[in-house]
């Protein structure tokens, strides 16, 4: 495809050479972890529940959190993730492991990394994979040692000829990085190594999240051989009032291109992204900036802010995310963990907690000021054909239009709205800088001039339960539009015990020049939405009581005082992915 050859061309123009690194391998053999079963229940008991997903990744039962070490090796995609083999709450953490040929259908393997050494006896926490020259994958991860200190360990495949990389061995040099008396690292705040990158000096670098008081930062370590690591004098980057940085991700992006870049790519036109998962707020934030490999400093571009006033990957539920470079298709792919919004007691009752978001292609927006995310195209194989289509339909003020003929509890919907006139839009006040607050104040049941209009999903036919994903267009004093996107969960379930926070984001699009688009991936208890062609993402968890399975309904709605036009609407029933 033309896009891929363009990606190759891009690579040649920015790529620097690699040195070869040989690993000193130690060959321990570990017996497979025996997953203890609950004596009274098996995964079988949890299969037919209304909130289990049809195409979002989740294991048959038990607790999951962060995606770990995603990569492609010999044409096989690998997903590892934090997993409790013993129950539906956090604890006993190992690296569970699944593989796929298409990022959508998955085959499970036994846990790949589990406590087996002094340096990880109390847990195997998050980390990343790096593909060393000669196609040799390695994993750096955080181990919890006998003193409950956080240390960094290495593991590598036992057999490189096995494309499924089922067995992993650990170095007896572990831990490779540890807090000690001289390096001044807080042993309780030192975790989640990034994918390593190599400079033109052939030296490897890795960043690890940390903090001192409320100063969050990414500690930098360097190594020539990937085994002996030396802490750099200064962090890669730091920011006040951000607290602990978890799951740092640091990678290059290409301007004006959807192509991804290998993590070690440097060049005059390359920009870098630094993503931090803030323990204090449980959101994933990023800046775009410049990385100077001579000083090993990362500097965000002007106007971009570290932390809670900055940009988020997803303005709903999405945490501890990680990207990898897919060398087969020259793209960068983002994985993120979506947690539950139910009580812990409900999690235990249903026997599982946590899902992974649909992997997203991630690249720099043409403006250079933000990233764009879009579900990987492989997801489209699950769409039933043909879709239910609506073209050029005027939605009158207050109109609710039902989309029939799709399995509304397991669907993929794309809708675009055409707006020609914003004279009736509400006036935007300069102090309205907080999108989530604005969505709460101007929720789906507050009528406006131009909005709310959008989708009503996982809805009961009697309008007792529904989740609204919608836009509201405002105009500034200079008549420039401001687009707000909201995901309103306040009516999502008759069960009052759930977290029903409404989420919001501003979408950097001009709805007069471009059509205003919304895509929602609806999957029983997940509503994963992409506004403005992926410029703003909001993921929600909802647990309807009546609007489940074939009782769920899908609508387009307009509750503004002005009519809007649906330019196109396509809705697909989604097939089940093969996951567990
Ligand atoms: C095992 O299942 C029983 C019965 O449902 C339940 O009471 C118990 O809490 C479960 N134990 C664990 C460790 O999940
Ligand atoms: C070290 O980290 C722990 C765990 O977050 C925290 O309680 C403690 O205050 C930290 N110490 C400093 C100096 O930041
Ligand atoms: C990186 O920093 C060095 C040392 O301060 C400086 O000489 C060099 O110009 C910088 N490189 C870039 C690309 O900014
Ligand atoms: C998980 O969900 C709860 C309740 O909805 C929320 O308060 C918490 O911050 C979430 N945790 C993470 C890591 O996203
Ligand atoms: C929506 O906002 C209105 C006005 O602020 C408020 O009275 C109402 O309770 C809100 N509705 C919901 C469902 O949150
Ligand atoms: C539409 O707005 C009216 C007036 O604010 C409100 O009473 C009604 O509940 C809204 N309808 C929907 C479907 O949200």
mmCIF file of N, CA, C and O in Angstrom, residues 511-562:
data_model
loop_
_atom_site.group_PDB
_atom_site.id
_atom_site.type_symbol
_atom_site.label_atom_id
_atom_site.label_comp_id
_atom_site.label_asym_id
_atom_site.label_seq_id
_atom_site.Cartn_x
_atom_site.Cartn_y
_atom_site.Cartn_z
ATOM 1 N N UNK A 511 -16.138 22.912 13.166
ATOM 2 C CA UNK A 511 -17.267 22.134 12.650
ATOM 3 C C UNK A 511 -17.915 22.753 11.413
ATOM 4 O O UNK A 511 -18.741 22.109 10.772
ATOM 5 N N UNK A 512 -17.553 23.966 11.085
ATOM 6 C CA UNK A 512 -18.091 24.577 9.866
ATOM 7 C C UNK A 512 -17.270 24.109 8.660
ATOM 8 O O UNK A 512 -17.797 23.752 7.615
ATOM 9 N N UNK A 513 -15.950 24.083 8.838
ATOM 10 C CA UNK A 513 -15.064 23.660 7.740
ATOM 11 C C UNK A 513 -15.090 22.157 7.551
ATOM 12 O O UNK A 513 -15.139 21.653 6.434
ATOM 13 N N UNK A 514 -14.993 21.414 8.669
ATOM 14 C CA UNK A 514 -14.953 19.952 8.602
ATOM 15 C C UNK A 514 -16.213 19.403 9.231
ATOM 16 O O UNK A 514 -16.763 20.004 10.137
ATOM 17 N N UNK A 515 -16.616 18.229 8.757
ATOM 18 C CA UNK A 515 -17.768 17.592 9.410
ATOM 19 C C UNK A 515 -17.345 17.148 10.796
ATOM 20 O O UNK A 515 -16.181 16.834 11.037
ATOM 21 N N UNK A 516 -18.298 17.151 11.697
ATOM 22 C CA UNK A 516 -18.009 16.792 13.082
ATOM 23 C C UNK A 516 -18.298 15.303 13.249
ATOM 24 O O UNK A 516 -19.439 14.869 13.078
ATOM 25 N N UNK A 517 -17.262 14.519 13.561
ATOM 26 C CA UNK A 517 -17.454 13.068 13.571
ATOM 27 C C UNK A 517 -17.326 12.480 14.966
ATOM 28 O O UNK A 517 -16.609 13.006 15.823
ATOM 29 N N UNK A 518 -18.037 11.380 15.162
ATOM 30 C CA UNK A 518 -17.999 10.635 16.421
ATOM 31 C C UNK A 518 -18.046 9.152 16.084
ATOM 32 O O UNK A 518 -18.851 8.728 15.255
ATOM 33 N N UNK A 519 -17.143 8.392 16.704
ATOM 34 C CA UNK A 519 -17.204 6.935 16.572
ATOM 35 C C UNK A 519 -17.274 6.358 17.972
ATOM 36 O O UNK A 519 -16.471 6.741 18.831
ATOM 37 N N UNK A 520 -18.208 5.445 18.211
ATOM 38 C CA UNK A 520 -18.298 4.795 19.515
ATOM 39 C C UNK A 520 -18.224 3.285 19.352
ATOM 40 O O UNK A 520 -18.956 2.704 18.546
ATOM 41 N N UNK A 521 -17.311 2.689 20.118
ATOM 42 C CA UNK A 521 -17.210 1.236 20.195
ATOM 43 C C UNK A 521 -17.997 0.811 21.425
ATOM 44 O O UNK A 521 -17.615 1.134 22.548
ATOM 45 N N UNK A 522 -19.123 0.161 21.192
ATOM 46 C CA UNK A 522 -20.026 -0.213 22.284
ATOM 47 C C UNK A 522 -19.840 -1.705 22.527
ATOM 48 O O UNK A 522 -19.950 -2.509 21.594
ATOM 49 N N UNK A 523 -19.530 -2.065 23.762
ATOM 50 C CA UNK A 523 -19.223 -3.468 24.046
ATOM 51 C C UNK A 523 -19.725 -3.846 25.444
ATOM 52 O O UNK A 523 -18.932 -4.020 26.372
ATOM 53 N N UNK A 524 -21.041 -3.935 25.578
ATOM 54 C CA UNK A 524 -21.725 -4.412 26.796
ATOM 55 C C UNK A 524 -21.545 -3.496 28.012
ATOM 56 O O UNK A 524 -22.525 -2.961 28.515
ATOM 57 N N UNK A 525 -20.311 -3.343 28.504
ATOM 58 C CA UNK A 525 -20.110 -2.443 29.646
ATOM 59 C C UNK A 525 -19.076 -1.366 29.309
ATOM 60 O O UNK A 525 -18.631 -0.650 30.199
ATOM 61 N N UNK A 526 -18.704 -1.263 28.033
ATOM 62 C CA UNK A 526 -17.711 -0.276 27.605
ATOM 63 C C UNK A 526 -18.299 0.605 26.520
ATOM 64 O O UNK A 526 -18.964 0.114 25.607
ATOM 65 N N UNK A 527 -18.061 1.908 26.637
ATOM 66 C CA UNK A 527 -18.375 2.834 25.550
ATOM 67 C C UNK A 527 -17.085 3.625 25.299
ATOM 68 O O UNK A 527 -16.709 4.489 26.075
ATOM 69 N N UNK A 528 -16.385 3.258 24.210
ATOM 70 C CA UNK A 528 -15.072 3.845 23.909
ATOM 71 C C UNK A 528 -15.272 4.764 22.703
ATOM 72 O O UNK A 528 -15.549 4.301 21.600
ATOM 73 N N UNK A 529 -15.151 6.085 22.920
ATOM 74 C CA UNK A 529 -15.582 7.041 21.900
ATOM 75 C C UNK A 529 -14.434 7.907 21.388
ATOM 76 O O UNK A 529 -13.554 8.311 22.144
ATOM 77 N N UNK A 530 -14.487 8.187 20.081
ATOM 78 C CA UNK A 530 -13.456 8.963 19.395
ATOM 79 C C UNK A 530 -14.142 10.138 18.706
ATOM 80 O O UNK A 530 -14.923 9.940 17.782
ATOM 81 N N UNK A 531 -13.857 11.358 19.174
ATOM 82 C CA UNK A 531 -14.477 12.547 18.599
ATOM 83 C C UNK A 531 -13.516 13.254 17.656
ATOM 84 O O UNK A 531 -12.294 13.171 17.823
ATOM 85 N N UNK A 532 -14.076 13.945 16.653
ATOM 86 C CA UNK A 532 -13.219 14.725 15.746
ATOM 87 C C UNK A 532 -12.163 13.864 15.089
ATOM 88 O O UNK A 532 -10.982 14.223 15.090
ATOM 89 N N UNK A 533 -12.557 12.718 14.546
ATOM 90 C CA UNK A 533 -11.646 11.774 13.871
ATOM 91 C C UNK A 533 -10.476 11.356 14.760
ATOM 92 O O UNK A 533 -9.365 11.155 14.282
ATOM 93 N N UNK A 534 -10.708 11.244 16.053
ATOM 94 C CA UNK A 534 -9.672 10.743 16.961
ATOM 95 C C UNK A 534 -8.890 11.830 17.674
ATOM 96 O O UNK A 534 -7.861 11.547 18.289
ATOM 97 N N UNK A 535 -9.375 13.075 17.619
ATOM 98 C CA UNK A 535 -8.668 14.157 18.313
ATOM 99 C C UNK A 535 -9.023 14.240 19.793
ATOM 100 O O UNK A 535 -8.313 14.865 20.580
ATOM 101 N N UNK A 536 -10.145 13.631 20.176
ATOM 102 C CA UNK A 536 -10.502 13.565 21.597
ATOM 103 C C UNK A 536 -11.130 12.196 21.851
ATOM 104 O O UNK A 536 -12.022 11.785 21.119
ATOM 105 N N UNK A 537 -10.630 11.494 22.869
ATOM 106 C CA UNK A 537 -11.128 10.151 23.177
ATOM 107 C C UNK A 537 -11.687 10.136 24.587
ATOM 108 O O UNK A 537 -11.099 10.729 25.492
ATOM 109 N N UNK A 538 -12.818 9.461 24.742
ATOM 110 C CA UNK A 538 -13.417 9.302 26.068
ATOM 111 C C UNK A 538 -13.911 7.862 26.200
ATOM 112 O O UNK A 538 -14.716 7.399 25.394
ATOM 113 N N UNK A 539 -13.421 7.162 27.217
ATOM 114 C CA UNK A 539 -13.855 5.790 27.460
ATOM 115 C C UNK A 539 -14.627 5.722 28.774
ATOM 116 O O UNK A 539 -14.170 6.267 29.780
ATOM 117 N N UNK A 540 -15.782 5.072 28.734
ATOM 118 C CA UNK A 540 -16.621 4.959 29.930
ATOM 119 C C UNK A 540 -16.959 3.503 30.200
ATOM 120 O O UNK A 540 -17.036 2.690 29.274
ATOM 121 N N UNK A 541 -17.150 3.161 31.479
ATOM 122 C CA UNK A 541 -17.686 1.857 31.892
ATOM 123 C C UNK A 541 -19.090 2.086 32.410
ATOM 124 O O UNK A 541 -19.296 2.983 33.251
ATOM 125 N N UNK A 542 -20.036 1.300 31.941
ATOM 126 C CA UNK A 542 -21.418 1.440 32.389
ATOM 127 C C UNK A 542 -22.031 0.052 32.593
ATOM 128 O O UNK A 542 -21.643 -0.912 31.928
ATOM 129 N N UNK A 543 -23.008 -0.029 33.508
ATOM 130 C CA UNK A 543 -23.566 -1.330 33.895
ATOM 131 C C UNK A 543 -25.090 -1.262 33.935
ATOM 132 O O UNK A 543 -25.699 -1.294 35.006
ATOM 133 N N UNK A 544 -25.721 -1.158 32.746
ATOM 134 C CA UNK A 544 -27.178 -1.078 32.738
ATOM 135 C C UNK A 544 -27.790 -2.364 33.303
ATOM 136 O O UNK A 544 -27.194 -3.437 33.205
ATOM 137 N N UNK A 545 -28.960 -2.222 33.871
ATOM 138 C CA UNK A 545 -29.641 -3.395 34.427
ATOM 139 C C UNK A 545 -30.671 -3.928 33.432
ATOM 140 O O UNK A 545 -30.780 -5.135 33.222
ATOM 141 N N UNK A 546 -31.391 -3.010 32.781
ATOM 142 C CA UNK A 546 -32.394 -3.468 31.813
ATOM 143 C C UNK A 546 -31.878 -3.402 30.373
ATOM 144 O O UNK A 546 -32.224 -4.253 29.556
ATOM 145 N N UNK A 547 -31.029 -2.415 30.045
ATOM 146 C CA UNK A 547 -30.585 -2.236 28.654
ATOM 147 C C UNK A 547 -29.395 -3.150 28.350
ATOM 148 O O UNK A 547 -28.298 -2.696 28.023
ATOM 149 N N UNK A 548 -29.618 -4.469 28.493
ATOM 150 C CA UNK A 548 -28.531 -5.422 28.251
ATOM 151 C C UNK A 548 -28.886 -6.330 27.078
ATOM 152 O O UNK A 548 -30.050 -6.471 26.720
ATOM 153 N N UNK A 549 -27.851 -6.935 26.494
ATOM 154 C CA UNK A 549 -28.005 -7.909 25.399
ATOM 155 C C UNK A 549 -29.003 -7.397 24.362
ATOM 156 O O UNK A 549 -28.869 -6.266 23.920
ATOM 157 N N UNK A 550 -30.040 -8.213 24.012
ATOM 158 C CA UNK A 550 -30.926 -7.781 22.922
ATOM 159 C C UNK A 550 -31.966 -6.752 23.375
ATOM 160 O O UNK A 550 -32.794 -6.324 22.577
ATOM 161 N N UNK A 551 -31.895 -6.352 24.637
ATOM 162 C CA UNK A 551 -32.800 -5.286 25.077
ATOM 163 C C UNK A 551 -32.145 -3.907 24.954
ATOM 164 O O UNK A 551 -32.807 -2.883 25.166
ATOM 165 N N UNK A 552 -30.879 -3.864 24.610
ATOM 166 C CA UNK A 552 -30.203 -2.572 24.458
ATOM 167 C C UNK A 552 -30.625 -1.916 23.142
ATOM 168 O O UNK A 552 -30.857 -2.598 22.141
ATOM 169 N N UNK A 553 -30.748 -0.596 23.162
ATOM 170 C CA UNK A 553 -31.141 0.166 21.976
ATOM 171 C C UNK A 553 -30.079 1.204 21.655
ATOM 172 O O UNK A 553 -29.308 1.610 22.530
ATOM 173 N N UNK A 554 -30.094 1.641 20.395
ATOM 174 C CA UNK A 554 -29.150 2.660 19.927
ATOM 175 C C UNK A 554 -29.940 3.777 19.250
ATOM 176 O O UNK A 554 -30.823 3.508 18.433
ATOM 177 N N UNK A 555 -29.607 5.016 19.587
ATOM 178 C CA UNK A 555 -30.297 6.164 18.991
ATOM 179 C C UNK A 555 -29.289 7.249 18.606
ATOM 180 O O UNK A 555 -28.230 7.379 19.228
ATOM 181 N N UNK A 556 -29.680 8.047 17.622
ATOM 182 C CA UNK A 556 -29.040 9.349 17.429
ATOM 183 C C UNK A 556 -30.007 10.355 18.040
ATOM 184 O O UNK A 556 -31.228 10.170 17.944
ATOM 185 N N UNK A 557 -29.481 11.379 18.695
ATOM 186 C CA UNK A 557 -30.405 12.332 19.313
ATOM 187 C C UNK A 557 -29.939 13.763 19.111
ATOM 188 O O UNK A 557 -28.765 14.037 18.877
ATOM 189 N N UNK A 558 -30.903 14.646 19.187
ATOM 190 C CA UNK A 558 -30.605 16.079 19.158
ATOM 191 C C UNK A 558 -31.525 16.746 20.161
ATOM 192 O O UNK A 558 -32.735 16.741 19.990
ATOM 193 N N UNK A 559 -30.924 17.282 21.213
ATOM 194 C CA UNK A 559 -31.769 17.951 22.216
ATOM 195 C C UNK A 559 -31.474 19.452 22.266
ATOM 196 O O UNK A 559 -31.584 20.086 23.313
ATOM 197 N N UNK A 560 -31.065 19.986 21.112
ATOM 198 C CA UNK A 560 -30.808 21.425 21.030
ATOM 199 C C UNK A 560 -32.085 22.148 20.595
ATOM 200 O O UNK A 560 -33.095 21.518 20.298
ATOM 201 N N UNK A 561 -32.037 23.469 20.542
ATOM 202 C CA UNK A 561 -33.185 24.224 20.032
ATOM 203 C C UNK A 561 -33.138 24.310 18.507
ATOM 204 O O UNK A 561 -34.132 24.630 17.870
ATOM 205 N N UNK A 562 -31.954 24.014 17.931
ATOM 206 C CA UNK A 562 -31.784 24.065 16.474
ATOM 207 C C UNK A 562 -31.685 22.650 15.902
ATOM 208 O O UNK A 562 -31.196 21.746 16.579
#
